[in-house]
mmCIF file with all atom_site columns, C-alpha atoms in Angstrom:
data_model
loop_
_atom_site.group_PDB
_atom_site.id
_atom_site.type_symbol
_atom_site.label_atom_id
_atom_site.label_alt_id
_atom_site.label_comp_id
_atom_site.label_asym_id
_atom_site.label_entity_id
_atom_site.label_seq_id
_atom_site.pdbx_PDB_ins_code
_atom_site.Cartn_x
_atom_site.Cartn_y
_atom_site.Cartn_z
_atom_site.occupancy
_atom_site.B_iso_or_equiv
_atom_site.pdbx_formal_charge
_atom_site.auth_seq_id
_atom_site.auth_comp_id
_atom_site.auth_asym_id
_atom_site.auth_atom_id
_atom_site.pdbx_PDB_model_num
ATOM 1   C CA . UNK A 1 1   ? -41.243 12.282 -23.386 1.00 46.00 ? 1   UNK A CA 1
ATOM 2   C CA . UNK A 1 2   ? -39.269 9.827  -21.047 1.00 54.00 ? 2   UNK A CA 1
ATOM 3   C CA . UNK A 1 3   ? -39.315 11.408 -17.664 1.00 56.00 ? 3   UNK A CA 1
ATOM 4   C CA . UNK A 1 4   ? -35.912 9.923  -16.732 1.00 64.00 ? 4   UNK A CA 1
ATOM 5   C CA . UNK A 1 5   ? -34.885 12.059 -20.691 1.00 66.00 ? 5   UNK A CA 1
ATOM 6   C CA . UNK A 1 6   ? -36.377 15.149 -18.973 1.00 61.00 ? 6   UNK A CA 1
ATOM 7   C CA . UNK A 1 7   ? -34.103 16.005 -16.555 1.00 82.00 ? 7   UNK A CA 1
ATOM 8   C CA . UNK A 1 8   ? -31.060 15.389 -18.327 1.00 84.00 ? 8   UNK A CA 1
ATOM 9   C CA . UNK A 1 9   ? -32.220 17.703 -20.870 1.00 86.00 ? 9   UNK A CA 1
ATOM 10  C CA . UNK A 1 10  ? -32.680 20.176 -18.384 1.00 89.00 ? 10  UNK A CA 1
ATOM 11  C CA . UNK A 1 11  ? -29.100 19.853 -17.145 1.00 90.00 ? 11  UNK A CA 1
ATOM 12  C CA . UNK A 1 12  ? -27.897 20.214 -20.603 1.00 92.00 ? 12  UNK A CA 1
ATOM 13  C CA . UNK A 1 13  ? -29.260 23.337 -21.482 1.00 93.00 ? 13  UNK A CA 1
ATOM 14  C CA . UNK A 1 14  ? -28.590 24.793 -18.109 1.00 94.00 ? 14  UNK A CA 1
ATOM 15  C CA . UNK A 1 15  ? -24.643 23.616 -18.478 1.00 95.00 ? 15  UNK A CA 1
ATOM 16  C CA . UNK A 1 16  ? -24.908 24.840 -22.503 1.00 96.00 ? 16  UNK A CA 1
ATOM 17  C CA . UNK A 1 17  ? -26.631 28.235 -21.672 1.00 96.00 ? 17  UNK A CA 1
ATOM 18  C CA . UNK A 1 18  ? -23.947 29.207 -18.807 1.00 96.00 ? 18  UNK A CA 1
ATOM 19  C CA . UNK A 1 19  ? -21.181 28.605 -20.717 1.00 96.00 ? 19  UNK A CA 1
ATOM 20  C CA . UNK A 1 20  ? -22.501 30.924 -23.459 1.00 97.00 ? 20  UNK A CA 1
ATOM 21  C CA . UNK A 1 21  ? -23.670 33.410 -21.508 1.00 97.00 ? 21  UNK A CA 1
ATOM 22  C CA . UNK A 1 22  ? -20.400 33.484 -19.788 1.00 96.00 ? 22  UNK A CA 1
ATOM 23  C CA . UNK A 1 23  ? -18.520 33.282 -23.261 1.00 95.00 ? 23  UNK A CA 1
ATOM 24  C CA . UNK A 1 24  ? -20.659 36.565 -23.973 1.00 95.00 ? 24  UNK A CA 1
ATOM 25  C CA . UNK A 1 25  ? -20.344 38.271 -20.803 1.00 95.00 ? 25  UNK A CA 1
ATOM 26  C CA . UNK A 1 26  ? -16.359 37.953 -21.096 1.00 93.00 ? 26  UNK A CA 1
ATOM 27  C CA . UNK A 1 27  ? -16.454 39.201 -24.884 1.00 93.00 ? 27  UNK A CA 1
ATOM 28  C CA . UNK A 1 28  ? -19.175 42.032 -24.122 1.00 93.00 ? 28  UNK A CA 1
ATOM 29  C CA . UNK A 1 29  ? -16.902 43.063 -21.372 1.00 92.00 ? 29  UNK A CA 1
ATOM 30  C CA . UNK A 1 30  ? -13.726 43.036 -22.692 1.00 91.00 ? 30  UNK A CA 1
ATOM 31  C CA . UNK A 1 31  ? -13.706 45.852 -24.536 1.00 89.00 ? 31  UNK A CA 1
ATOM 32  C CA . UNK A 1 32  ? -13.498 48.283 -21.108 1.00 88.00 ? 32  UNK A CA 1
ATOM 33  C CA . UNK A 1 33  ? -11.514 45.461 -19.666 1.00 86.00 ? 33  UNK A CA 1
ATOM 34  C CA . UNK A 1 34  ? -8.866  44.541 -21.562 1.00 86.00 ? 34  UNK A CA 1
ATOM 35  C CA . UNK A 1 35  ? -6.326  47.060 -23.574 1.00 87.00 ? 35  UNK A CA 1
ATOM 36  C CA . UNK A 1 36  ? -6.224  44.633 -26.800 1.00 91.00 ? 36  UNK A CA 1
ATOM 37  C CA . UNK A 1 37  ? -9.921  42.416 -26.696 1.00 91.00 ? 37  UNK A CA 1
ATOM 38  C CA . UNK A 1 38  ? -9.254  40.595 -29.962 1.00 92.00 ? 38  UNK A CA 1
ATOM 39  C CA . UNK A 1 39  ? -5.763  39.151 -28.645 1.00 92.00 ? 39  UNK A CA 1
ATOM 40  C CA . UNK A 1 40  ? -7.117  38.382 -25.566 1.00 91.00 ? 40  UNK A CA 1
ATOM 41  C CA . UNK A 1 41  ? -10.122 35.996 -27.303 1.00 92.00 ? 41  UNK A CA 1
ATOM 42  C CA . UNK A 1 42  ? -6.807  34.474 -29.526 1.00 93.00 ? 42  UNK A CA 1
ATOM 43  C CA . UNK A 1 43  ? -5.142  33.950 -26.205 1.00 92.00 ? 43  UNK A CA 1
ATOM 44  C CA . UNK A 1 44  ? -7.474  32.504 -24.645 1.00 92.00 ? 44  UNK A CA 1
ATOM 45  C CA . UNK A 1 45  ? -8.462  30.085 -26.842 1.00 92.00 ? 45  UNK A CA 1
ATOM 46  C CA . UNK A 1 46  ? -4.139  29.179 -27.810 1.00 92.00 ? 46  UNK A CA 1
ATOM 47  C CA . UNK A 1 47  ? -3.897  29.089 -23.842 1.00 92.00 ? 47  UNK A CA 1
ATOM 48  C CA . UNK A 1 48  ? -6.429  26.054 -23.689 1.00 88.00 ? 48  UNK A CA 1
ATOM 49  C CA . UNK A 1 49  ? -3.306  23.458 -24.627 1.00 87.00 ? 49  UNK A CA 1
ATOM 50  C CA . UNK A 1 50  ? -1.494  25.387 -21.191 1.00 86.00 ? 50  UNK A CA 1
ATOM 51  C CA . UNK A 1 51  ? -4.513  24.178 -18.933 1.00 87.00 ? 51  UNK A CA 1
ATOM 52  C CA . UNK A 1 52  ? -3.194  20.866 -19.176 1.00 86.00 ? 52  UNK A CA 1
ATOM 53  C CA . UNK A 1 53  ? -0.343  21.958 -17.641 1.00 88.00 ? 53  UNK A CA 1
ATOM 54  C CA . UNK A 1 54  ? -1.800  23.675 -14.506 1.00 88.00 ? 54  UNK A CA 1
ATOM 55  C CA . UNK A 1 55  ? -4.788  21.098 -14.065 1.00 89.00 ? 55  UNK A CA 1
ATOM 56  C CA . UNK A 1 56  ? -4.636  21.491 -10.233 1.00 91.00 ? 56  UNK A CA 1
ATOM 57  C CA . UNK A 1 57  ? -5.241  25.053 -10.477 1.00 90.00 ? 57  UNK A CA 1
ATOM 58  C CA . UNK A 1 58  ? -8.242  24.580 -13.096 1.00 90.00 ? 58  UNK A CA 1
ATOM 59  C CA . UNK A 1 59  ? -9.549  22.348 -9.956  1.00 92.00 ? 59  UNK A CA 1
ATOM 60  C CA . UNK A 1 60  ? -9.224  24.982 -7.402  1.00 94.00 ? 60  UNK A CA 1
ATOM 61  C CA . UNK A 1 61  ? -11.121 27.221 -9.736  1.00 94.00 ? 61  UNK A CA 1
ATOM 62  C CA . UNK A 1 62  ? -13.966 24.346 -10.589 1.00 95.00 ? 62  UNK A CA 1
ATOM 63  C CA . UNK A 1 63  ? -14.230 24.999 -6.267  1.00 96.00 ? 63  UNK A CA 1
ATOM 64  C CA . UNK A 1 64  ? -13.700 28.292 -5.563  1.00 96.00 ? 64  UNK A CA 1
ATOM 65  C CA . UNK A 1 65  ? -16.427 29.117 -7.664  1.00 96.00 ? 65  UNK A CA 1
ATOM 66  C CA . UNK A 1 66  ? -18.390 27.514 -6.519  1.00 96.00 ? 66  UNK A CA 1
ATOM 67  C CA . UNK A 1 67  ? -17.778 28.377 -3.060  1.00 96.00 ? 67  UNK A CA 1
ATOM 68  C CA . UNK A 1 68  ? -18.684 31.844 -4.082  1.00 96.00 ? 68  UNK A CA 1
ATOM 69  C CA . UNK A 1 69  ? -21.825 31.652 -6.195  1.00 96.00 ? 69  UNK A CA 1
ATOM 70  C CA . UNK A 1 70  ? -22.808 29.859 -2.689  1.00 96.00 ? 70  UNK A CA 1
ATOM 71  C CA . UNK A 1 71  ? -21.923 32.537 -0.508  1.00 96.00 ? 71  UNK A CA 1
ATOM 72  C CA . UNK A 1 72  ? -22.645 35.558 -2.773  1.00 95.00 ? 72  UNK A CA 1
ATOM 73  C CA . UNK A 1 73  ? -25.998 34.677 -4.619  1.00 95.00 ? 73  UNK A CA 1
ATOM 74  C CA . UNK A 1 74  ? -27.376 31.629 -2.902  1.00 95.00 ? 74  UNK A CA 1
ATOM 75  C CA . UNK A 1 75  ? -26.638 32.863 0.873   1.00 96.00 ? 75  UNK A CA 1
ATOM 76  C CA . UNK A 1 76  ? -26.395 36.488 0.566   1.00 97.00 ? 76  UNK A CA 1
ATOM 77  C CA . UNK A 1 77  ? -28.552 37.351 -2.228  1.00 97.00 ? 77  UNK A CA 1
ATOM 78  C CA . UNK A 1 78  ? -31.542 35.026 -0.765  1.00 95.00 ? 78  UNK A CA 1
ATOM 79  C CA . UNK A 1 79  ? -30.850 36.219 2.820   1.00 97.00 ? 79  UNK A CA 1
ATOM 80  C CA . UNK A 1 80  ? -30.724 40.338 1.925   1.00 97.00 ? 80  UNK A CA 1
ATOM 81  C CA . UNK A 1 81  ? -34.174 39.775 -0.607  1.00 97.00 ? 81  UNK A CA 1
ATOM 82  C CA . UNK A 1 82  ? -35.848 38.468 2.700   1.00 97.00 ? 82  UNK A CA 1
ATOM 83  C CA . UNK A 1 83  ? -35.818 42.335 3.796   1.00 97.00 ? 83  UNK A CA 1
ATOM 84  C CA . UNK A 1 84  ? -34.659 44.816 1.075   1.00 98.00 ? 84  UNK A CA 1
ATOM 85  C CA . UNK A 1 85  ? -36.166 44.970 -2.760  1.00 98.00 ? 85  UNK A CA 1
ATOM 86  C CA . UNK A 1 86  ? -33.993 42.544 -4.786  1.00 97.00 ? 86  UNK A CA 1
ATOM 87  C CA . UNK A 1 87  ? -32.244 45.426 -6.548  1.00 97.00 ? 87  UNK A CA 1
ATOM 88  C CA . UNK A 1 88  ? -31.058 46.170 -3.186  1.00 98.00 ? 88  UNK A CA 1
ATOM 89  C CA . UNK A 1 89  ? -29.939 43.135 -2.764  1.00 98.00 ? 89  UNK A CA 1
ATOM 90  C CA . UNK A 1 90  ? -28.234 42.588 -5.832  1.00 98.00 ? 90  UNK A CA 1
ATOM 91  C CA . UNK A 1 91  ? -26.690 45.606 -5.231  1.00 97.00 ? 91  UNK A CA 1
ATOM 92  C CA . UNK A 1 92  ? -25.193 44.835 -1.692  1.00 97.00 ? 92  UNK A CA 1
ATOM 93  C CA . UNK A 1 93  ? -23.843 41.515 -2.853  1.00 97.00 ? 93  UNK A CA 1
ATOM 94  C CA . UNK A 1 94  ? -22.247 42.728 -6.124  1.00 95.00 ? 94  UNK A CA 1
ATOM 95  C CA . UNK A 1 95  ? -20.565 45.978 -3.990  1.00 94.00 ? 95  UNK A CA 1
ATOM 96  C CA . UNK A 1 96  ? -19.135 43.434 -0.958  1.00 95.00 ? 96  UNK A CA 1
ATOM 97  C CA . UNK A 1 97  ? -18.334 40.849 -4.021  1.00 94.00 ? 97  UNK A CA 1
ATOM 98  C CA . UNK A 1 98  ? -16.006 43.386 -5.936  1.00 92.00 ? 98  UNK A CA 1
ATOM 99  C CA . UNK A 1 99  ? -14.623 45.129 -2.856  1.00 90.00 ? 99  UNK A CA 1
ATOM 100 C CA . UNK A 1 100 ? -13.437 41.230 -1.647  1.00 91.00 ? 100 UNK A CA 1
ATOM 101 C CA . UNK A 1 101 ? -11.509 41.211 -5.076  1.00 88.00 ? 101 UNK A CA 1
ATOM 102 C CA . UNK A 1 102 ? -8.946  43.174 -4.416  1.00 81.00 ? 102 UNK A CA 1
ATOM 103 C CA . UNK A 1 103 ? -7.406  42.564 -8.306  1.00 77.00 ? 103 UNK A CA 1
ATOM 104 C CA . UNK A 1 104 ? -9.890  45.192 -9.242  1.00 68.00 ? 104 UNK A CA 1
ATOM 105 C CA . UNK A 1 105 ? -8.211  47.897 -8.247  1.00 67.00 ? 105 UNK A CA 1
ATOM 106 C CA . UNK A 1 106 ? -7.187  50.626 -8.793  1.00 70.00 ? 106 UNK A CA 1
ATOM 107 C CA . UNK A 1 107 ? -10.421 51.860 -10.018 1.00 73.00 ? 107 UNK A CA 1
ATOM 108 C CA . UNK A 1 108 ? -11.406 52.006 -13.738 1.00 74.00 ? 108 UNK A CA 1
ATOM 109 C CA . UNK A 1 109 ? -12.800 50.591 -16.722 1.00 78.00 ? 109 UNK A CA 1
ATOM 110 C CA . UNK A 1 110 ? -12.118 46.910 -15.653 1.00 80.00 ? 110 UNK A CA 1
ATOM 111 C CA . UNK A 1 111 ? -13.082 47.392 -12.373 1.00 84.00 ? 111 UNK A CA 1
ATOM 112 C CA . UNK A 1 112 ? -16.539 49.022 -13.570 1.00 88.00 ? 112 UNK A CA 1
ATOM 113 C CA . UNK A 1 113 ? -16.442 45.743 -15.967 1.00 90.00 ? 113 UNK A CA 1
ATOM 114 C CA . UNK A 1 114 ? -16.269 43.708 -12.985 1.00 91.00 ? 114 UNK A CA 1
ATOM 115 C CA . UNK A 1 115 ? -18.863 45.048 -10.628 1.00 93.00 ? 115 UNK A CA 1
ATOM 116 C CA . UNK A 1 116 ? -21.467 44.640 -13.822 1.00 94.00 ? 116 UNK A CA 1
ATOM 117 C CA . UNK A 1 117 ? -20.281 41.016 -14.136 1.00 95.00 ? 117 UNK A CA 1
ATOM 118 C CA . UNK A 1 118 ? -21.422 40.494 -10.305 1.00 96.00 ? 118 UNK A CA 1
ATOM 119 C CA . UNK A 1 119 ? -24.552 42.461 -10.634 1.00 97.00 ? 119 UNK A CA 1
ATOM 120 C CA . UNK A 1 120 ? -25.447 40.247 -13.528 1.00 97.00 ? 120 UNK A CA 1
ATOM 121 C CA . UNK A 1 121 ? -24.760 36.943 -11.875 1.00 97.00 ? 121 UNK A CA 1
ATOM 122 C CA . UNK A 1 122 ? -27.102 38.443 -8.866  1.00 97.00 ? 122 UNK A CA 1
ATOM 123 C CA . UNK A 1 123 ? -30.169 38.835 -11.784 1.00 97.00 ? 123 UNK A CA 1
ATOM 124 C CA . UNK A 1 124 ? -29.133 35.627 -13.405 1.00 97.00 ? 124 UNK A CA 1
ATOM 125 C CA . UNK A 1 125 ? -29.520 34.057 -10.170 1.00 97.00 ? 125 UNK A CA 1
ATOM 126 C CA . UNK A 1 126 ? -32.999 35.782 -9.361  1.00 97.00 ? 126 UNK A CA 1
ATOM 127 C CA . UNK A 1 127 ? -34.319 35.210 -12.375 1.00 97.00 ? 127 UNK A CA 1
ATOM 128 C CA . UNK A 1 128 ? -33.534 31.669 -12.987 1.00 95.00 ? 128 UNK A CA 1
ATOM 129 C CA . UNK A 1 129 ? -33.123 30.362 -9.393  1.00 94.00 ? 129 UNK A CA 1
ATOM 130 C CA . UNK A 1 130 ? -30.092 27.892 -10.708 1.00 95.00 ? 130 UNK A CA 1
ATOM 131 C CA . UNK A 1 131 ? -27.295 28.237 -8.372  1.00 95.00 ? 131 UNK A CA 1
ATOM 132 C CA . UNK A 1 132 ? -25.765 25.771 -11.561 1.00 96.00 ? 132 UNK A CA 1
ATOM 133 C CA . UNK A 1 133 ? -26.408 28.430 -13.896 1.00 97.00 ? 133 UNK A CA 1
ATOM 134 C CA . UNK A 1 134 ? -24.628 31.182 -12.452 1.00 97.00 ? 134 UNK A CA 1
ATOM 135 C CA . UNK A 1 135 ? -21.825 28.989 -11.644 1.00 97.00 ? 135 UNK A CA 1
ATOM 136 C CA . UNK A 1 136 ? -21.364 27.479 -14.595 1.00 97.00 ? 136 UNK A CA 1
ATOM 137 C CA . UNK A 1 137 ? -20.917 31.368 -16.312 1.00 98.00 ? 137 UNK A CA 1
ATOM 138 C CA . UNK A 1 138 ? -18.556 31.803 -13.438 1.00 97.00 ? 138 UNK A CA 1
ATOM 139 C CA . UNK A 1 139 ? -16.339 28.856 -14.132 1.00 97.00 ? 139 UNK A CA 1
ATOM 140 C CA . UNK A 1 140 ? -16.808 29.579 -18.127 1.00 97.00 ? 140 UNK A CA 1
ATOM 141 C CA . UNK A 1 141 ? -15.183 33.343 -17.946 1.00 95.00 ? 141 UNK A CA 1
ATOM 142 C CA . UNK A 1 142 ? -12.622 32.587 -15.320 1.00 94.00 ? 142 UNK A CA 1
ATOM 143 C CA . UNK A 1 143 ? -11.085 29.387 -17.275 1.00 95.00 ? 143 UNK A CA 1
ATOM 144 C CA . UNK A 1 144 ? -11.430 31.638 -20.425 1.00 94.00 ? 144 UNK A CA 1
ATOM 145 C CA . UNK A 1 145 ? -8.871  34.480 -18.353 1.00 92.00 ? 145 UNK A CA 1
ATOM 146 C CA . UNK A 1 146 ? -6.699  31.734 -16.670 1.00 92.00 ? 146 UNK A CA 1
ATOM 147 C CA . UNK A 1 147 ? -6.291  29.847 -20.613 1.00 93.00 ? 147 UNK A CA 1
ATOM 148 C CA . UNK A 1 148 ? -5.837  33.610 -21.903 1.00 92.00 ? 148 UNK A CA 1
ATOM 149 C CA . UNK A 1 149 ? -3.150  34.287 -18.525 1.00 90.00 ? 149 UNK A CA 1
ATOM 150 C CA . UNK A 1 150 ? -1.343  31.035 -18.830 1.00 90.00 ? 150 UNK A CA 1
ATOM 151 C CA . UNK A 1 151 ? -0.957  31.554 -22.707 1.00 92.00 ? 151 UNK A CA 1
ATOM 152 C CA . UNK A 1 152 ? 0.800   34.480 -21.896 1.00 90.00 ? 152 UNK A CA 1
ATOM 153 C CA . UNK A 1 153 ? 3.040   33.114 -19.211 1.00 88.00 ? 153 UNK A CA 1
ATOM 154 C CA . UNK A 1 154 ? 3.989   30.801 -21.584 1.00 87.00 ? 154 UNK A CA 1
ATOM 155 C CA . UNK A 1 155 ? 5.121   33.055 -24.533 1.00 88.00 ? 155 UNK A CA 1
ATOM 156 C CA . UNK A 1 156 ? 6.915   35.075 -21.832 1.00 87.00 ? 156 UNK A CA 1
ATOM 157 C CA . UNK A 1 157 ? 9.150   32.538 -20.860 1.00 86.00 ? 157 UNK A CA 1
ATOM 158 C CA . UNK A 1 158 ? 9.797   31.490 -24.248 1.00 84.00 ? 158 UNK A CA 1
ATOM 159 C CA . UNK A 1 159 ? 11.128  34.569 -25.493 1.00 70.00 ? 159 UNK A CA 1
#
């Protein structure tokens, strides 16, 4: 095989794999996280036509998560393994990860959801040291919320 062919296969299935796992994470999930899961997935995937329409926003989100898989997983996560078990550590980062989020509160099922979904970015990250990876399962379930979000929006102001 081409080395230069290599690599790019590598980025492909890296990009590929995070999208699906975070299309499964956000399905698995949504069952303690959202009151109606099945109109949620048809929302989300009518609201992709309304992400056009808030592109700058989609932007801030292609950063912001970014910014935070740094921070939580690459900085924290690495730093906290250097002295604690990496359960520990996974642990720390997805408690002070879901307590910065203040949308998950009060406490309940989708809070619970959420905490899980930051615990398994913190193994995903261990286990396949890809920074890319997790961010790319980031990115994937919070544009599948915001198309799901701005679909609503939109049929609210309609009728």
């Amino acid at each position: 095989m081409d080395w230069q062919f290599a690599p790019s296969l590598q980025l492909i299935a890296i990009v590929s794999g995070g999208i699906c796992v975070g299309l499964a994470l956000l399905v698995a999930g949504l069952p303690m996280s959202s009151p109606q899961p099945r109109q949620f997935v048809i929302d989300s995937v009518r609201g992709f036509k309304q992400l056009k329409k808030h592109r700058n926003y989609l932007f801030f989100q292609v950063g912001i998560t970014c910014y935070e898989e740094l921070i939580w997983r690459v900085f924290l996560v690495s730093t906290l393994m250097l002295t604690l078990p990496v359960w520990a550590a996974i642990c720390i980062s997805s408690v002070l990860f879901w307590t910065v989020h203040t949308e998950n509160r009060p406490i309940g099922w989708h809070s619970l959801e959420f905490f899980i979904f930051a615990a398994l970015l913190g193994v995903a990250y261990v286990v396949t040291d890809s920074v890319l990876f997790v961010w790319i399962v980031h990115l994937t379930r919070n544009v599948l919320i915001l198309s799901a979000s701005f679909y609503e929006e939109h049929e609210a102001s309609l009728g």
